[in-house]
PDB file of C-alpha atoms in Angstrom:
ATOM      1  CA  UNK A 714       0.000   0.000   0.000  1.00 88.00           C
ATOM      2  CA  UNK A 715       1.078   3.503  -0.813  1.00 91.00           C
ATOM      3  CA  UNK A 716       1.460   5.740   2.234  1.00 92.00           C
ATOM      4  CA  UNK A 717       1.317   9.464   2.836  1.00 93.00           C
ATOM      5  CA  UNK A 718       5.076   9.500   3.515  1.00 91.00           C
ATOM      6  CA  UNK A 719       5.724  10.559  -0.065  1.00 92.00           C
ATOM      7  CA  UNK A 720       4.013  13.831   0.761  1.00 93.00           C
ATOM      8  CA  UNK A 721       6.899  14.721   3.041  1.00 92.00           C
ATOM      9  CA  UNK A 722       9.278  14.493   0.108  1.00 91.00           C
ATOM     10  CA  UNK A 723       6.927  16.606  -1.985  1.00 91.00           C
ATOM     11  CA  UNK A 724       6.795  19.171   0.763  1.00 91.00           C
ATOM     12  CA  UNK A 725      10.574  19.374   1.052  1.00 89.00           C
ATOM     13  CA  UNK A 726      10.915  19.619  -2.705  1.00 87.00           C
ATOM     14  CA  UNK A 727       8.375  22.391  -2.983  1.00 84.00           C
ATOM     15  CA  UNK A 728       9.481  24.496  -0.077  1.00 79.00           C
ATOM     16  CA  UNK A 729      10.794  27.791  -1.236  1.00 67.00           C
ATOM     17  CA  UNK A 730       9.418  27.580  -4.718  1.00 65.00           C
ATOM     18  CA  UNK A 731       5.843  27.859  -3.570  1.00 55.00           C
ATOM     19  CA  UNK A 732       4.427  31.321  -3.849  1.00 55.00           C
ATOM     20  CA  UNK A 733       1.024  32.060  -2.477  1.00 51.00           C
ATOM     21  CA  UNK A 734      -1.202  31.044  -5.319  1.00 55.00           C
ATOM     22  CA  UNK A 735      -3.938  33.454  -4.420  1.00 57.00           C
ATOM     23  CA  UNK A 736      -6.577  34.234  -6.987  1.00 62.00           C
ATOM     24  CA  UNK A 737      -5.775  37.541  -8.555  1.00 71.00           C
ATOM     25  CA  UNK A 738      -7.633  40.021 -10.690  1.00 76.00           C
ATOM     26  CA  UNK A 739      -5.647  39.302 -13.804  1.00 86.00           C
ATOM     27  CA  UNK A 740      -6.491  35.640 -13.780  1.00 92.00           C
ATOM     28  CA  UNK A 741      -8.907  34.174 -16.259  1.00 95.00           C
ATOM     29  CA  UNK A 742     -11.575  32.137 -14.549  1.00 96.00           C
ATOM     30  CA  UNK A 743     -12.802  28.961 -16.188  1.00 97.00           C
ATOM     31  CA  UNK A 744     -15.874  27.569 -14.493  1.00 97.00           C
ATOM     32  CA  UNK A 745     -17.400  24.142 -15.090  1.00 97.00           C
ATOM     33  CA  UNK A 746     -20.994  23.425 -14.030  1.00 97.00           C
ATOM     34  CA  UNK A 747     -20.954  20.452 -11.668  1.00 96.00           C
ATOM     35  CA  UNK A 748     -24.497  20.094 -10.377  1.00 96.00           C
ATOM     36  CA  UNK A 749     -26.583  16.970 -11.072  1.00 95.00           C
ATOM     37  CA  UNK A 750     -27.342  18.194 -14.604  1.00 96.00           C
ATOM     38  CA  UNK A 751     -23.669  18.810 -15.386  1.00 97.00           C
ATOM     39  CA  UNK A 752     -22.380  15.602 -13.834  1.00 97.00           C
ATOM     40  CA  UNK A 753     -25.042  13.477 -15.554  1.00 96.00           C
ATOM     41  CA  UNK A 754     -24.089  14.915 -18.951  1.00 96.00           C
ATOM     42  CA  UNK A 755     -20.368  14.342 -18.535  1.00 96.00           C
ATOM     43  CA  UNK A 756     -18.945  17.410 -16.795  1.00 97.00           C
ATOM     44  CA  UNK A 757     -16.415  15.503 -14.712  1.00 96.00           C
ATOM     45  CA  UNK A 758     -14.150  14.457 -17.609  1.00 96.00           C
ATOM     46  CA  UNK A 759     -14.409  18.016 -18.956  1.00 97.00           C
ATOM     47  CA  UNK A 760     -13.312  19.476 -15.613  1.00 97.00           C
ATOM     48  CA  UNK A 761     -10.489  16.944 -15.302  1.00 95.00           C
ATOM     49  CA  UNK A 762      -9.263  17.544 -18.862  1.00 96.00           C
ATOM     50  CA  UNK A 763      -9.183  21.307 -18.368  1.00 97.00           C
ATOM     51  CA  UNK A 764      -7.538  21.323 -14.974  1.00 95.00           C
ATOM     52  CA  UNK A 765      -4.960  18.692 -15.997  1.00 94.00           C
ATOM     53  CA  UNK A 766      -4.073  20.605 -19.154  1.00 96.00           C
ATOM     54  CA  UNK A 767      -3.743  23.891 -17.265  1.00 95.00           C
ATOM     55  CA  UNK A 768      -1.470  22.195 -14.738  1.00 92.00           C
ATOM     56  CA  UNK A 769       0.619  20.366 -17.315  1.00 91.00           C
ATOM     57  CA  UNK A 770       1.149  23.460 -19.415  1.00 94.00           C
ATOM     58  CA  UNK A 771       2.109  25.507 -16.351  1.00 91.00           C
ATOM     59  CA  UNK A 772      -0.757  27.941 -16.766  1.00 93.00           C
ATOM     60  CA  UNK A 773      -2.045  27.926 -13.188  1.00 89.00           C
ATOM     61  CA  UNK A 774      -0.913  31.506 -12.601  1.00 88.00           C
ATOM     62  CA  UNK A 775      -2.953  32.737 -15.539  1.00 92.00           C
ATOM     63  CA  UNK A 776      -5.936  30.405 -15.544  1.00 95.00           C
ATOM     64  CA  UNK A 777      -8.005  29.302 -12.593  1.00 94.00           C
ATOM     65  CA  UNK A 778     -10.255  26.291 -13.229  1.00 95.00           C
ATOM     66  CA  UNK A 779     -13.089  25.925 -10.739  1.00 95.00           C
ATOM     67  CA  UNK A 780     -16.512  24.399 -10.513  1.00 94.00           C
ATOM     68  CA  UNK A 781     -19.942  25.780  -9.884  1.00 95.00           C
ATOM     69  CA  UNK A 782     -23.524  24.611  -9.461  1.00 92.00           C
ATOM     70  CA  UNK A 783     -26.435  24.805 -11.854  1.00 92.00           C
ATOM     71  CA  UNK A 784     -26.931  28.004 -13.813  1.00 90.00           C
ATOM     72  CA  UNK A 785     -30.344  26.992 -15.130  1.00 91.00           C
ATOM     73  CA  UNK A 786     -29.348  25.887 -18.619  1.00 95.00           C
ATOM     74  CA  UNK A 787     -29.430  22.169 -17.863  1.00 95.00           C
ATOM     75  CA  UNK A 788     -30.248  21.163 -21.437  1.00 95.00           C
ATOM     76  CA  UNK A 789     -26.941  22.656 -22.571  1.00 97.00           C
ATOM     77  CA  UNK A 790     -24.690  20.905 -20.043  1.00 97.00           C
ATOM     78  CA  UNK A 791     -21.779  20.310 -19.751  1.00 98.00           C
ATOM     79  CA  UNK A 792     -21.249  24.065 -19.666  1.00 98.00           C
ATOM     80  CA  UNK A 793     -17.912  25.854 -19.406  1.00 98.00           C
ATOM     81  CA  UNK A 794     -17.868  29.575 -18.728  1.00 98.00           C
ATOM     82  CA  UNK A 795     -14.805  31.654 -19.517  1.00 97.00           C
ATOM     83  CA  UNK A 796     -14.392  34.906 -17.635  1.00 97.00           C
ATOM     84  CA  UNK A 797     -11.451  36.988 -18.755  1.00 95.00           C
ATOM     85  CA  UNK A 798     -10.726  40.169 -16.840  1.00 93.00           C
ATOM     86  CA  UNK A 799     -12.287  43.152 -18.556  1.00 92.00           C
ATOM     87  CA  UNK A 800     -14.092  41.055 -21.129  1.00 94.00           C
ATOM     88  CA  UNK A 801     -17.589  39.729 -21.465  1.00 94.00           C
ATOM     89  CA  UNK A 802     -18.227  36.219 -20.204  1.00 96.00           C
ATOM     90  CA  UNK A 803     -18.281  33.505 -22.858  1.00 97.00           C
ATOM     91  CA  UNK A 804     -20.530  30.492 -22.275  1.00 98.00           C
ATOM     92  CA  UNK A 805     -19.566  27.273 -24.028  1.00 98.00           C
ATOM     93  CA  UNK A 806     -22.198  24.541 -24.133  1.00 98.00           C
ATOM     94  CA  UNK A 807     -22.413  20.780 -24.674  1.00 97.00           C
ATOM     95  CA  UNK A 808     -18.723  20.438 -23.948  1.00 98.00           C
ATOM     96  CA  UNK A 809     -16.618  17.300 -24.210  1.00 98.00           C
ATOM     97  CA  UNK A 810     -12.995  16.955 -23.049  1.00 98.00           C
ATOM     98  CA  UNK A 811     -11.886  17.366 -26.692  1.00 98.00           C
ATOM     99  CA  UNK A 812     -13.953  20.503 -27.272  1.00 98.00           C
ATOM    100  CA  UNK A 813     -12.804  21.932 -23.940  1.00 98.00           C
ATOM    101  CA  UNK A 814      -9.152  21.464 -24.898  1.00 98.00           C
ATOM    102  CA  UNK A 815      -9.873  23.181 -28.199  1.00 98.00           C
ATOM    103  CA  UNK A 816     -11.327  26.103 -26.225  1.00 98.00           C
ATOM    104  CA  UNK A 817      -8.194  26.156 -24.081  1.00 98.00           C
ATOM    105  CA  UNK A 818      -5.965  26.198 -27.127  1.00 97.00           C
ATOM    106  CA  UNK A 819      -7.850  28.613 -29.346  1.00 97.00           C
ATOM    107  CA  UNK A 820      -9.579  30.920 -26.880  1.00 97.00           C
ATOM    108  CA  UNK A 821      -7.600  30.938 -23.648  1.00 96.00           C
ATOM    109  CA  UNK A 822      -4.207  30.740 -25.308  1.00 96.00           C
ATOM    110  CA  UNK A 823      -4.993  32.019 -28.808  1.00 95.00           C
ATOM    111  CA  UNK A 824      -7.406  34.778 -27.870  1.00 94.00           C
ATOM    112  CA  UNK A 825     -10.092  33.737 -30.361  1.00 96.00           C
ATOM    113  CA  UNK A 826     -13.560  32.818 -29.106  1.00 97.00           C
ATOM    114  CA  UNK A 827     -14.555  29.414 -30.503  1.00 97.00           C
ATOM    115  CA  UNK A 828     -17.901  30.670 -31.743  1.00 97.00           C
ATOM    116  CA  UNK A 829     -19.297  27.336 -32.903  1.00 96.00           C
ATOM    117  CA  UNK A 830     -19.431  25.987 -29.327  1.00 97.00           C
ATOM    118  CA  UNK A 831     -20.972  29.025 -27.677  1.00 97.00           C
ATOM    119  CA  UNK A 832     -24.439  29.261 -26.209  1.00 97.00           C
ATOM    120  CA  UNK A 833     -25.568  31.767 -28.813  1.00 94.00           C
ATOM    121  CA  UNK A 834     -24.505  29.448 -31.638  1.00 94.00           C
ATOM    122  CA  UNK A 835     -26.391  26.558 -30.038  1.00 93.00           C
ATOM    123  CA  UNK A 836     -29.472  28.704 -29.581  1.00 91.00           C
ATOM    124  CA  UNK A 837     -29.333  29.883 -33.191  1.00 91.00           C
ATOM    125  CA  UNK A 838     -29.126  26.302 -34.409  1.00 86.00           C
ATOM    126  CA  UNK A 839     -32.131  25.343 -32.332  1.00 81.00           C
ATOM    127  CA  UNK A 840     -34.297  27.961 -34.025  1.00 77.00           C
TER     128      UNK A 840
ATOM    129  CA  UNK B 174     -29.731   8.861 -14.774  1.00 82.00           C
ATOM    130  CA  UNK B 175     -26.087   8.758 -13.853  1.00 89.00           C
ATOM    131  CA  UNK B 176     -24.147   6.102 -15.779  1.00 93.00           C
ATOM    132  CA  UNK B 177     -22.073   5.040 -12.775  1.00 96.00           C
ATOM    133  CA  UNK B 178     -22.259   4.891  -8.975  1.00 98.00           C
ATOM    134  CA  UNK B 179     -19.173   7.086  -8.650  1.00 97.00           C
ATOM    135  CA  UNK B 180     -20.986   9.989 -10.301  1.00 97.00           C
ATOM    136  CA  UNK B 181     -23.905   9.626  -7.888  1.00 97.00           C
ATOM    137  CA  UNK B 182     -21.375   9.842  -5.071  1.00 97.00           C
ATOM    138  CA  UNK B 183     -19.806  12.960  -6.597  1.00 97.00           C
ATOM    139  CA  UNK B 184     -23.200  14.604  -6.935  1.00 96.00           C
ATOM    140  CA  UNK B 185     -24.508  13.747  -3.468  1.00 96.00           C
ATOM    141  CA  UNK B 186     -21.190  14.647  -1.798  1.00 97.00           C
ATOM    142  CA  UNK B 187     -21.453  18.076  -3.454  1.00 95.00           C
ATOM    143  CA  UNK B 188     -24.622  18.502  -1.388  1.00 95.00           C
ATOM    144  CA  UNK B 189     -22.547  17.961   1.762  1.00 96.00           C
ATOM    145  CA  UNK B 190     -20.107  20.642   0.650  1.00 96.00           C
ATOM    146  CA  UNK B 191     -22.953  23.059  -0.027  1.00 93.00           C
ATOM    147  CA  UNK B 192     -24.353  22.211   3.414  1.00 95.00           C
ATOM    148  CA  UNK B 193     -21.120  23.756   4.735  1.00 96.00           C
ATOM    149  CA  UNK B 194     -19.737  20.529   6.120  1.00 97.00           C
ATOM    150  CA  UNK B 195     -16.241  20.753   7.550  1.00 98.00           C
ATOM    151  CA  UNK B 196     -15.789  16.982   7.245  1.00 98.00           C
ATOM    152  CA  UNK B 197     -17.315  14.627   4.702  1.00 98.00           C
ATOM    153  CA  UNK B 198     -16.751  10.922   5.282  1.00 98.00           C
ATOM    154  CA  UNK B 199     -17.262   8.677   2.283  1.00 98.00           C
ATOM    155  CA  UNK B 200     -17.146   4.909   2.532  1.00 98.00           C
ATOM    156  CA  UNK B 201     -17.411   2.500  -0.369  1.00 98.00           C
ATOM    157  CA  UNK B 202     -17.562  -1.101   0.747  1.00 98.00           C
ATOM    158  CA  UNK B 203     -17.684  -3.980  -1.711  1.00 98.00           C
ATOM    159  CA  UNK B 204     -18.565  -7.305  -0.101  1.00 98.00           C
ATOM    160  CA  UNK B 205     -18.791 -10.088  -2.685  1.00 97.00           C
ATOM    161  CA  UNK B 206     -19.559 -12.711  -0.037  1.00 97.00           C
ATOM    162  CA  UNK B 207     -22.585 -10.778   1.141  1.00 98.00           C
ATOM    163  CA  UNK B 208     -23.345  -9.691  -2.426  1.00 98.00           C
ATOM    164  CA  UNK B 209     -23.494  -6.017  -1.460  1.00 98.00           C
ATOM    165  CA  UNK B 210     -21.938  -2.744  -2.476  1.00 98.00           C
ATOM    166  CA  UNK B 211     -22.541  -0.135   0.201  1.00 98.00           C
ATOM    167  CA  UNK B 212     -21.976   3.605  -0.062  1.00 98.00           C
ATOM    168  CA  UNK B 213     -22.135   5.832   2.998  1.00 98.00           C
ATOM    169  CA  UNK B 214     -21.753   9.608   2.763  1.00 98.00           C
ATOM    170  CA  UNK B 215     -21.675  11.275   6.160  1.00 98.00           C
ATOM    171  CA  UNK B 216     -21.269  14.975   6.799  1.00 98.00           C
ATOM    172  CA  UNK B 217     -21.350  17.443   9.651  1.00 97.00           C
ATOM    173  CA  UNK B 218     -23.093  20.108   7.593  1.00 97.00           C
ATOM    174  CA  UNK B 219     -26.256  22.031   8.336  1.00 97.00           C
ATOM    175  CA  UNK B 220     -28.484  18.960   8.259  1.00 96.00           C
ATOM    176  CA  UNK B 221     -32.179  18.825   7.490  1.00 95.00           C
ATOM    177  CA  UNK B 222     -35.445  18.628   9.340  1.00 94.00           C
ATOM    178  CA  UNK B 223     -37.297  15.289   8.996  1.00 92.00           C
ATOM    179  CA  UNK B 224     -39.667  16.995   6.551  1.00 92.00           C
ATOM    180  CA  UNK B 225     -36.813  18.234   4.359  1.00 92.00           C
ATOM    181  CA  UNK B 226     -35.096  14.844   4.471  1.00 93.00           C
ATOM    182  CA  UNK B 227     -38.333  13.300   3.201  1.00 92.00           C
ATOM    183  CA  UNK B 228     -38.764  15.966   0.505  1.00 92.00           C
ATOM    184  CA  UNK B 229     -35.289  15.668  -1.037  1.00 92.00           C
ATOM    185  CA  UNK B 230     -36.207  12.151  -2.130  1.00 92.00           C
ATOM    186  CA  UNK B 231     -38.921  13.715  -4.290  1.00 90.00           C
ATOM    187  CA  UNK B 232     -37.640  14.712  -7.764  1.00 90.00           C
ATOM    188  CA  UNK B 233     -39.837  17.799  -7.734  1.00 89.00           C
ATOM    189  CA  UNK B 234     -38.180  19.293  -4.695  1.00 86.00           C
ATOM    190  CA  UNK B 235     -35.024  21.378  -4.724  1.00 88.00           C
ATOM    191  CA  UNK B 236     -33.653  24.324  -2.768  1.00 85.00           C
ATOM    192  CA  UNK B 237     -32.211  25.734  -5.965  1.00 86.00           C
ATOM    193  CA  UNK B 238     -33.781  28.691  -7.666  1.00 83.00           C
ATOM    194  CA  UNK B 239     -32.239  28.024 -11.080  1.00 84.00           C
ATOM    195  CA  UNK B 240     -34.523  25.085 -11.842  1.00 84.00           C
ATOM    196  CA  UNK B 241     -37.551  23.323 -10.449  1.00 83.00           C
ATOM    197  CA  UNK B 242     -36.350  19.752 -10.133  1.00 81.00           C
ATOM    198  CA  UNK B 243     -33.789  18.132  -7.841  1.00 85.00           C
ATOM    199  CA  UNK B 244     -32.689  14.789  -9.185  1.00 90.00           C
ATOM    200  CA  UNK B 245     -29.446  14.077  -7.340  1.00 92.00           C
ATOM    201  CA  UNK B 246     -30.879  12.184  -4.389  1.00 95.00           C
ATOM    202  CA  UNK B 247     -33.745  10.542  -6.363  1.00 94.00           C
ATOM    203  CA  UNK B 248     -31.223   9.203  -8.926  1.00 96.00           C
ATOM    204  CA  UNK B 249     -29.100   7.664  -6.181  1.00 97.00           C
ATOM    205  CA  UNK B 250     -32.133   6.215  -4.405  1.00 96.00           C
ATOM    206  CA  UNK B 251     -33.527   4.702  -7.572  1.00 96.00           C
ATOM    207  CA  UNK B 252     -30.151   3.279  -8.568  1.00 97.00           C
ATOM    208  CA  UNK B 253     -29.884   1.434  -5.231  1.00 98.00           C
ATOM    209  CA  UNK B 254     -33.492   0.335  -4.935  1.00 97.00           C
ATOM    210  CA  UNK B 255     -33.677  -0.978  -8.497  1.00 97.00           C
ATOM    211  CA  UNK B 256     -31.081  -3.597  -7.496  1.00 98.00           C
ATOM    212  CA  UNK B 257     -33.184  -4.822  -4.590  1.00 97.00           C
ATOM    213  CA  UNK B 258     -31.027  -2.744  -2.265  1.00 98.00           C
ATOM    214  CA  UNK B 259     -32.010   0.065   0.039  1.00 97.00           C
ATOM    215  CA  UNK B 260     -31.573   3.788   0.468  1.00 97.00           C
ATOM    216  CA  UNK B 261     -31.721   5.809   3.631  1.00 96.00           C
ATOM    217  CA  UNK B 262     -31.193   9.391   4.763  1.00 96.00           C
ATOM    218  CA  UNK B 263     -30.589  10.127   8.426  1.00 96.00           C
ATOM    219  CA  UNK B 264     -30.369  13.802   9.070  1.00 96.00           C
ATOM    220  CA  UNK B 265     -30.514  16.092  12.005  1.00 96.00           C
ATOM    221  CA  UNK B 266     -30.850  19.841  11.753  1.00 96.00           C
ATOM    222  CA  UNK B 267     -27.529  21.574  12.621  1.00 96.00           C
ATOM    223  CA  UNK B 268     -25.813  18.213  13.166  1.00 97.00           C
ATOM    224  CA  UNK B 269     -25.358  16.708   9.745  1.00 97.00           C
ATOM    225  CA  UNK B 270     -26.594  14.109   7.325  1.00 97.00           C
ATOM    226  CA  UNK B 271     -25.839  10.465   6.598  1.00 97.00           C
ATOM    227  CA  UNK B 272     -26.838   9.032   3.231  1.00 97.00           C
ATOM    228  CA  UNK B 273     -26.649   5.257   2.921  1.00 98.00           C
ATOM    229  CA  UNK B 274     -27.143   3.341  -0.318  1.00 98.00           C
ATOM    230  CA  UNK B 275     -26.895  -0.443  -0.454  1.00 98.00           C
ATOM    231  CA  UNK B 276     -26.739  -2.120  -3.855  1.00 98.00           C
ATOM    232  CA  UNK B 277     -27.085  -5.823  -4.602  1.00 98.00           C
ATOM    233  CA  UNK B 278     -23.680  -6.434  -6.128  1.00 98.00           C
ATOM    234  CA  UNK B 279     -24.657  -9.162  -8.600  1.00 97.00           C
ATOM    235  CA  UNK B 280     -27.975  -7.599  -9.674  1.00 97.00           C
ATOM    236  CA  UNK B 281     -28.299  -7.165 -13.430  1.00 97.00           C
ATOM    237  CA  UNK B 282     -29.509  -3.577 -12.977  1.00 96.00           C
ATOM    238  CA  UNK B 283     -26.629  -2.492 -10.781  1.00 98.00           C
ATOM    239  CA  UNK B 284     -24.701   0.197 -12.588  1.00 97.00           C
ATOM    240  CA  UNK B 285     -20.908  -0.106 -12.524  1.00 98.00           C
ATOM    241  CA  UNK B 286     -19.042   1.555  -9.666  1.00 98.00           C
ATOM    242  CA  UNK B 287     -17.194   3.610 -12.265  1.00 97.00           C
ATOM    243  CA  UNK B 288     -14.185   5.781 -11.709  1.00 96.00           C
ATOM    244  CA  UNK B 289     -14.430   6.237  -7.955  1.00 97.00           C
ATOM    245  CA  UNK B 290     -10.805   7.365  -7.634  1.00 97.00           C
ATOM    246  CA  UNK B 291     -11.456  10.294 -10.010  1.00 96.00           C
ATOM    247  CA  UNK B 292     -14.570  11.211  -8.078  1.00 96.00           C
ATOM    248  CA  UNK B 293     -12.698  11.374  -4.782  1.00 98.00           C
ATOM    249  CA  UNK B 294      -9.812  13.203  -6.444  1.00 97.00           C
ATOM    250  CA  UNK B 295     -12.192  15.818  -7.882  1.00 96.00           C
ATOM    251  CA  UNK B 296     -13.899  16.319  -4.518  1.00 97.00           C
ATOM    252  CA  UNK B 297     -10.622  16.714  -2.639  1.00 97.00           C
ATOM    253  CA  UNK B 298      -8.811  18.983  -5.094  1.00 95.00           C
ATOM    254  CA  UNK B 299     -11.741  21.288  -5.830  1.00 95.00           C
ATOM    255  CA  UNK B 300     -12.938  21.656  -2.239  1.00 96.00           C
ATOM    256  CA  UNK B 301      -9.805  22.304  -0.271  1.00 94.00           C
ATOM    257  CA  UNK B 302     -11.667  24.021   2.544  1.00 95.00           C
ATOM    258  CA  UNK B 303     -13.671  20.887   3.235  1.00 97.00           C
ATOM    259  CA  UNK B 304     -11.984  17.866   4.769  1.00 98.00           C
ATOM    260  CA  UNK B 305     -12.649  14.432   3.351  1.00 98.00           C
ATOM    261  CA  UNK B 306     -12.110  11.023   4.828  1.00 98.00           C
ATOM    262  CA  UNK B 307     -12.486   8.334   2.196  1.00 98.00           C
ATOM    263  CA  UNK B 308     -12.443   4.638   2.935  1.00 98.00           C
ATOM    264  CA  UNK B 309     -12.541   1.942   0.298  1.00 98.00           C
ATOM    265  CA  UNK B 310     -13.116  -1.609   1.366  1.00 98.00           C
ATOM    266  CA  UNK B 311     -13.099  -4.847  -0.592  1.00 98.00           C
ATOM    267  CA  UNK B 312     -13.774  -7.944   1.508  1.00 97.00           C
ATOM    268  CA  UNK B 313     -11.472  -7.443   4.493  1.00 96.00           C
ATOM    269  CA  UNK B 314      -8.938  -5.293   2.666  1.00 97.00           C
ATOM    270  CA  UNK B 315      -9.263  -1.552   2.902  1.00 97.00           C
ATOM    271  CA  UNK B 316      -7.480   1.762   2.754  1.00 98.00           C
ATOM    272  CA  UNK B 317      -8.281   5.296   3.848  1.00 98.00           C
ATOM    273  CA  UNK B 318      -7.325   8.751   2.654  1.00 98.00           C
ATOM    274  CA  UNK B 319      -7.860  11.545   5.153  1.00 98.00           C
ATOM    275  CA  UNK B 320      -7.200  15.094   3.973  1.00 97.00           C
ATOM    276  CA  UNK B 321      -6.625  16.218   7.583  1.00 97.00           C
ATOM    277  CA  UNK B 322      -3.575  13.928   7.709  1.00 97.00           C
ATOM    278  CA  UNK B 323      -2.406  15.282   4.365  1.00 96.00           C
ATOM    279  CA  UNK B 324      -2.716  18.867   5.544  1.00 96.00           C
ATOM    280  CA  UNK B 325      -0.731  18.019   8.648  1.00 95.00           C
ATOM    281  CA  UNK B 326       2.172  16.815   6.522  1.00 95.00           C
ATOM    282  CA  UNK B 327       1.973  19.498   3.841  1.00 93.00           C
ATOM    283  CA  UNK B 328       1.458  22.503   6.083  1.00 89.00           C
ATOM    284  CA  UNK B 329      -0.566  25.540   5.102  1.00 82.00           C
ATOM    285  CA  UNK B 330       1.264  26.766   2.036  1.00 83.00           C
ATOM    286  CA  UNK B 331       1.039  23.845  -0.330  1.00 89.00           C
ATOM    287  CA  UNK B 332      -2.232  23.487  -2.166  1.00 90.00           C
ATOM    288  CA  UNK B 333      -3.781  20.168  -3.221  1.00 93.00           C
ATOM    289  CA  UNK B 334      -4.105  21.770  -6.630  1.00 88.00           C
ATOM    290  CA  UNK B 335      -0.315  21.842  -7.062  1.00 89.00           C
ATOM    291  CA  UNK B 336       0.523  19.353  -9.773  1.00 89.00           C
ATOM    292  CA  UNK B 337       2.808  17.203  -7.583  1.00 91.00           C
ATOM    293  CA  UNK B 338       0.208  16.916  -4.839  1.00 94.00           C
ATOM    294  CA  UNK B 339      -2.723  16.428  -7.189  1.00 94.00           C
ATOM    295  CA  UNK B 340      -0.820  13.665  -9.027  1.00 94.00           C
ATOM    296  CA  UNK B 341       0.097  12.038  -5.725  1.00 96.00           C
ATOM    297  CA  UNK B 342      -3.547  11.988  -4.597  1.00 97.00           C
ATOM    298  CA  UNK B 343      -4.664  10.331  -7.832  1.00 96.00           C
ATOM    299  CA  UNK B 344      -1.839   7.809  -7.705  1.00 97.00           C
ATOM    300  CA  UNK B 345      -2.518   7.025  -4.029  1.00 98.00           C
ATOM    301  CA  UNK B 346      -6.204   6.432  -4.699  1.00 98.00           C
ATOM    302  CA  UNK B 347      -5.677   4.286  -7.779  1.00 97.00           C
ATOM    303  CA  UNK B 348      -2.754   2.220  -6.506  1.00 97.00           C
ATOM    304  CA  UNK B 349      -4.343   1.454  -3.160  1.00 98.00           C
ATOM    305  CA  UNK B 350      -7.694   0.621  -4.712  1.00 98.00           C
ATOM    306  CA  UNK B 351      -6.053  -1.901  -7.021  1.00 97.00           C
ATOM    307  CA  UNK B 352      -4.200  -3.393  -4.077  1.00 97.00           C
ATOM    308  CA  UNK B 353      -7.381  -3.685  -2.046  1.00 97.00           C
ATOM    309  CA  UNK B 354      -9.582  -5.221  -4.726  1.00 97.00           C
ATOM    310  CA  UNK B 355      -6.931  -6.863  -6.892  1.00 96.00           C
ATOM    311  CA  UNK B 356      -8.165  -4.890  -9.878  1.00 95.00           C
ATOM    312  CA  UNK B 357     -11.606  -6.525  -9.741  1.00 96.00           C
ATOM    313  CA  UNK B 358     -14.107  -5.297 -12.316  1.00 95.00           C
ATOM    314  CA  UNK B 359     -16.809  -3.710 -10.168  1.00 96.00           C
TER     315      UNK B 359
END
């Protein structure tokens, strides 16, 4: 069985290099809906994909991935909201891990909103 | 419906977090000899009155204002009861809530346990202010992960969201689960 002892080594290794990773105003917030509606439609893999990618690419200072409850658009779950400082919120709907990574690449890193996955695009298609 | 038991656990444990629990204890016990899979989610959150505890089992009750249905608890209840198991909520106002779901392990309608290690990992990493004590048991073998013990070792400055720590938590959960159940397909 694996024990918690390894954490001691991690602690020693990280001492000194750990700054306080407080949320700051310049951070982009990425929020995944994780209420019953979100979870049932597959939000967990979306959340995991996003937070893993942000960690692996060393973007945790710039991007903060968190979760939230139900925003009342259950039929569009999994939903990912992107809130960049000073910009209007972008709501991405019916996300999958693949689509979410595309949003990370093109929107969060590339600066281009991935219009085809947004709520307004989905609502237009439904008309 | 949720496709796996682990997602029901994730959903119902989120209720504990929203109930402002400081400690959420989650036990998953697989007992092939007794043909049961038991899930217990216990919290010290705000609790419910007997009337509320009755109402949350009704799909048309929710405390949310964003929608009119609350399916988390009903999904879990139905998933357990459809296997000939049972479902119970014991709650006391201002004390906390215990949700117990017993599944018949071999029942054809029992959904798979699913990725329980990811569920626990998600709960721990995304709710650092809440403590979790997770116990997984398979026959007599078991292991526990207690975030209070982790915090004691790590101190106050190292977040569970740090890659090294987050990876350790996932590895701990997965490795110890496989050792407990021998990689059984549950």
